[in-house]
Short mmCIF file of C-alpha atoms in Angstrom, two decimals:
data_model
loop_
_atom_site.label_atom_id
_atom_site.label_comp_id
_atom_site.label_asym_id
_atom_site.label_seq_id
_atom_site.Cartn_x
_atom_site.Cartn_y
_atom_site.Cartn_z
CA UNK A 1 95.07 115.72 102.93
CA UNK A 2 97.86 118.27 102.84
CA UNK A 3 101.31 117.77 101.42
CA UNK A 4 104.02 120.34 102.08
CA UNK A 5 101.47 122.86 103.24
CA UNK A 6 99.15 122.49 100.24
CA UNK A 7 95.55 121.43 100.93
CA UNK A 8 93.46 118.96 98.95
CA UNK A 9 92.07 121.73 96.76
CA UNK A 10 95.49 123.27 96.20
CA UNK A 11 95.10 125.95 98.87
CA UNK A 12 97.38 126.44 101.86
CA UNK A 13 96.50 124.33 104.89
CA UNK A 14 94.86 126.34 107.68
CA UNK A 15 97.34 127.40 110.29
CA UNK A 16 100.41 126.23 108.38
CA UNK A 17 102.20 129.57 108.69
CA UNK A 18 101.22 129.94 112.37
CA UNK A 19 102.46 126.44 113.20
CA UNK A 20 105.77 127.22 111.60
CA UNK A 21 106.10 130.47 113.54
CA UNK A 22 105.18 128.70 116.80
CA UNK A 23 107.93 126.09 116.22
CA UNK A 24 110.44 128.85 115.47
CA UNK A 25 109.48 130.63 118.71
CA UNK A 26 109.82 127.37 120.70
CA UNK A 27 113.28 126.79 119.24
CA UNK A 28 114.38 130.35 120.00
CA UNK A 29 113.07 130.05 123.56
CA UNK A 30 114.86 126.72 124.10
CA UNK A 31 118.11 128.16 122.73
CA UNK A 32 117.73 131.23 124.91
CA UNK A 33 117.16 129.01 127.96
CA UNK A 34 120.38 127.14 127.22
CA UNK A 35 122.34 130.37 126.89
CA UNK A 36 120.94 131.76 130.14
CA UNK A 37 121.72 128.58 132.07
CA UNK A 38 125.46 128.85 132.72
CA UNK A 39 125.87 125.14 133.51
CA UNK A 40 124.34 124.09 130.20
CA UNK A 41 126.03 126.87 128.24
CA UNK A 42 129.54 126.30 129.63
CA UNK A 43 131.79 125.47 126.69
CA UNK A 44 133.21 121.97 126.59
CA UNK A 45 136.96 122.21 126.59
CA UNK A 46 139.29 119.50 125.44
CA UNK A 47 142.93 119.06 126.30
CA UNK A 48 145.22 117.74 123.63
CA UNK A 49 148.60 116.36 124.63
CA UNK A 50 151.14 116.76 121.85
CA UNK A 51 153.28 113.67 121.50
CA UNK A 52 156.89 114.01 122.54
CA UNK A 53 159.79 111.63 121.94
CA UNK A 54 159.40 109.99 125.36
CA UNK A 55 155.68 109.26 124.92
CA UNK A 56 154.42 105.91 123.71
CA UNK A 57 150.98 107.31 122.94
CA UNK A 58 149.10 110.58 122.95
CA UNK A 59 145.45 110.85 122.03
CA UNK A 60 141.89 110.50 123.16
CA UNK A 61 138.41 109.83 121.90
CA UNK A 62 135.00 111.35 121.27
CA UNK A 63 134.00 111.43 124.94
CA UNK A 64 136.58 114.06 125.86
CA UNK A 65 138.95 111.47 127.33
CA UNK A 66 142.46 112.67 126.51
CA UNK A 67 145.74 111.22 127.77
CA UNK A 68 149.33 110.33 127.09
CA UNK A 69 151.36 107.27 128.01
CA UNK A 70 155.04 107.06 129.00
CA UNK A 71 157.22 104.30 130.39
CA UNK A 72 157.33 104.35 134.19
CA UNK A 73 160.77 104.95 135.78
CA UNK A 74 160.67 101.45 137.33
CA UNK A 75 159.75 99.66 134.07
CA UNK A 76 161.81 96.57 133.27
CA UNK A 77 161.90 94.05 130.44
CA UNK A 78 160.33 91.46 132.75
CA UNK A 79 157.65 93.90 134.02
CA UNK A 80 157.06 96.59 131.42
CA UNK A 81 155.16 99.36 133.20
CA UNK A 82 153.69 102.58 131.87
CA UNK A 83 152.05 105.64 133.35
CA UNK A 84 148.99 107.17 131.70
CA UNK A 85 148.13 110.77 132.56
CA UNK A 86 145.36 112.95 131.27
CA UNK A 87 141.77 114.04 131.74
CA UNK A 88 138.72 111.81 131.76
CA UNK A 89 135.48 112.40 129.89
CA UNK A 90 134.35 114.77 132.67
CA UNK A 91 137.51 116.91 132.55
CA UNK A 92 138.90 115.42 135.77
CA UNK A 93 142.65 114.76 135.81
CA UNK A 94 143.82 111.18 136.26
CA UNK A 95 147.01 109.18 136.50
CA UNK A 96 147.22 105.40 136.16
CA UNK A 97 150.11 102.98 136.45
CA UNK A 98 149.62 100.05 134.08
CA UNK A 99 151.61 96.81 134.14
CA UNK A 100 151.57 95.66 130.52
CA UNK A 101 151.73 91.95 131.44
CA UNK A 102 148.53 92.33 133.52
CA UNK A 103 146.41 93.60 130.63
CA UNK A 104 143.69 91.23 129.48
CA UNK A 105 142.38 92.33 126.04
CA UNK A 106 139.17 90.40 126.74
CA UNK A 107 138.43 92.71 129.70
CA UNK A 108 140.36 95.95 129.33
CA UNK A 109 139.93 99.70 129.40
CA UNK A 110 140.64 101.82 126.34
CA UNK A 111 143.66 103.32 128.16
CA UNK A 112 145.06 99.84 128.84
CA UNK A 113 144.55 98.84 125.21
CA UNK A 114 146.30 101.94 123.90
CA UNK A 115 149.18 101.16 126.27
CA UNK A 116 149.34 97.60 124.97
CA UNK A 117 148.95 98.77 121.37
CA UNK A 118 151.90 101.15 121.82
CA UNK A 119 154.03 98.58 123.68
CA UNK A 120 153.45 95.96 120.97
CA UNK A 121 153.97 98.59 118.26
CA UNK A 122 150.79 97.47 116.50
CA UNK A 123 150.50 98.93 112.99
CA UNK A 124 148.01 101.81 113.01
CA UNK A 125 147.74 101.80 109.22
CA UNK A 126 148.46 105.53 109.03
CA UNK A 127 145.70 106.33 111.52
CA UNK A 128 145.46 107.16 115.18
CA UNK A 129 144.63 103.69 116.43
CA UNK A 130 144.40 100.04 115.48
CA UNK A 131 141.45 99.54 117.83
CA UNK A 132 137.88 99.00 116.57
CA UNK A 133 135.78 102.09 115.95
CA UNK A 134 133.36 101.30 118.79
CA UNK A 135 136.07 102.19 121.31
CA UNK A 136 135.76 105.84 120.31
CA UNK A 137 133.01 106.45 122.87
CA UNK A 138 134.46 104.57 125.84
CA UNK A 139 135.06 106.41 129.10
CA UNK A 140 138.08 106.11 131.35
CA UNK A 141 136.63 103.34 133.54
CA UNK A 142 134.65 101.47 130.86
CA UNK A 143 135.86 97.95 130.15
CA UNK A 144 135.19 95.83 127.09
CA UNK A 145 136.06 92.57 125.42
CA UNK A 146 138.29 94.05 122.73
CA UNK A 147 138.76 90.70 121.04
CA UNK A 148 134.98 90.47 120.63
CA UNK A 149 134.94 94.05 119.33
CA UNK A 150 137.61 93.13 116.78
CA UNK A 151 135.57 90.11 115.66
CA UNK A 152 132.46 92.28 115.25
CA UNK A 153 134.44 94.92 113.33
CA UNK A 154 135.89 92.25 111.02
CA UNK A 155 132.42 90.78 110.47
CA UNK A 156 130.95 94.21 109.70
CA UNK A 157 133.75 95.06 107.25
CA UNK A 158 133.38 91.66 105.55
CA UNK A 159 129.62 92.21 105.22
CA UNK A 160 130.31 95.62 103.67
CA UNK A 161 132.80 93.97 101.28
CA UNK A 162 135.65 96.02 102.78
CA UNK A 163 138.16 93.18 102.54
CA UNK A 164 141.28 95.33 103.02
CA UNK A 165 139.84 96.90 106.17
CA UNK A 166 138.75 93.49 107.47
CA UNK A 167 142.25 92.15 106.83
CA UNK A 168 143.77 95.11 108.67
CA UNK A 169 141.60 94.50 111.76
CA UNK A 170 142.41 90.77 111.55
CA UNK A 171 146.12 91.61 111.58
CA UNK A 172 145.68 94.00 114.54
CA UNK A 173 143.63 91.44 116.45
CA UNK A 174 146.32 88.81 115.83
CA UNK A 175 148.94 90.99 117.53
CA UNK A 176 146.80 91.00 120.69
CA UNK A 177 146.12 87.22 120.46
CA UNK A 178 149.88 86.64 120.17
CA UNK A 179 150.41 88.74 123.29
CA UNK A 180 147.85 86.66 125.22
CA UNK A 181 149.40 83.40 123.99
CA UNK A 182 152.84 84.46 125.29
CA UNK A 183 151.49 85.00 128.82
#
């Protein structure tokens, strides 16, 4: 039985050095293949929209989704409407008109929830978002039950004895419940 390349009698295991060299060669070949394949080697670019005074939100997530949100010219108090513009997780430009009153936090996209978060002025606790961490990998067209995600996040934080963080997510979730109750 060999441990860390040492045989049972204390001598190097046969072929240990060769195996290591073979793995190094495989890794170099794989890396070389990636570099020679222009599609795989193309650098991933991200667009960051710097927030201006007329923007309600500017940000993105770990998928490459990046966007900003502004009030639409035809927005009214009775029908608050925003426009979200940006690039999706594939780098394709998009523009969406979102009627705030039509957002259902139990079946919403991350863009809709950031629009609602901004409209309601939900406390972000000094961070970029009040939304649960799981939303960080959602694509433009993905939909989720954000209220369920909040409940899971609160449960996880409670289990980890992170009472302040659990209370923060409870407070954020309450802002969205209050919005749904007013509808």
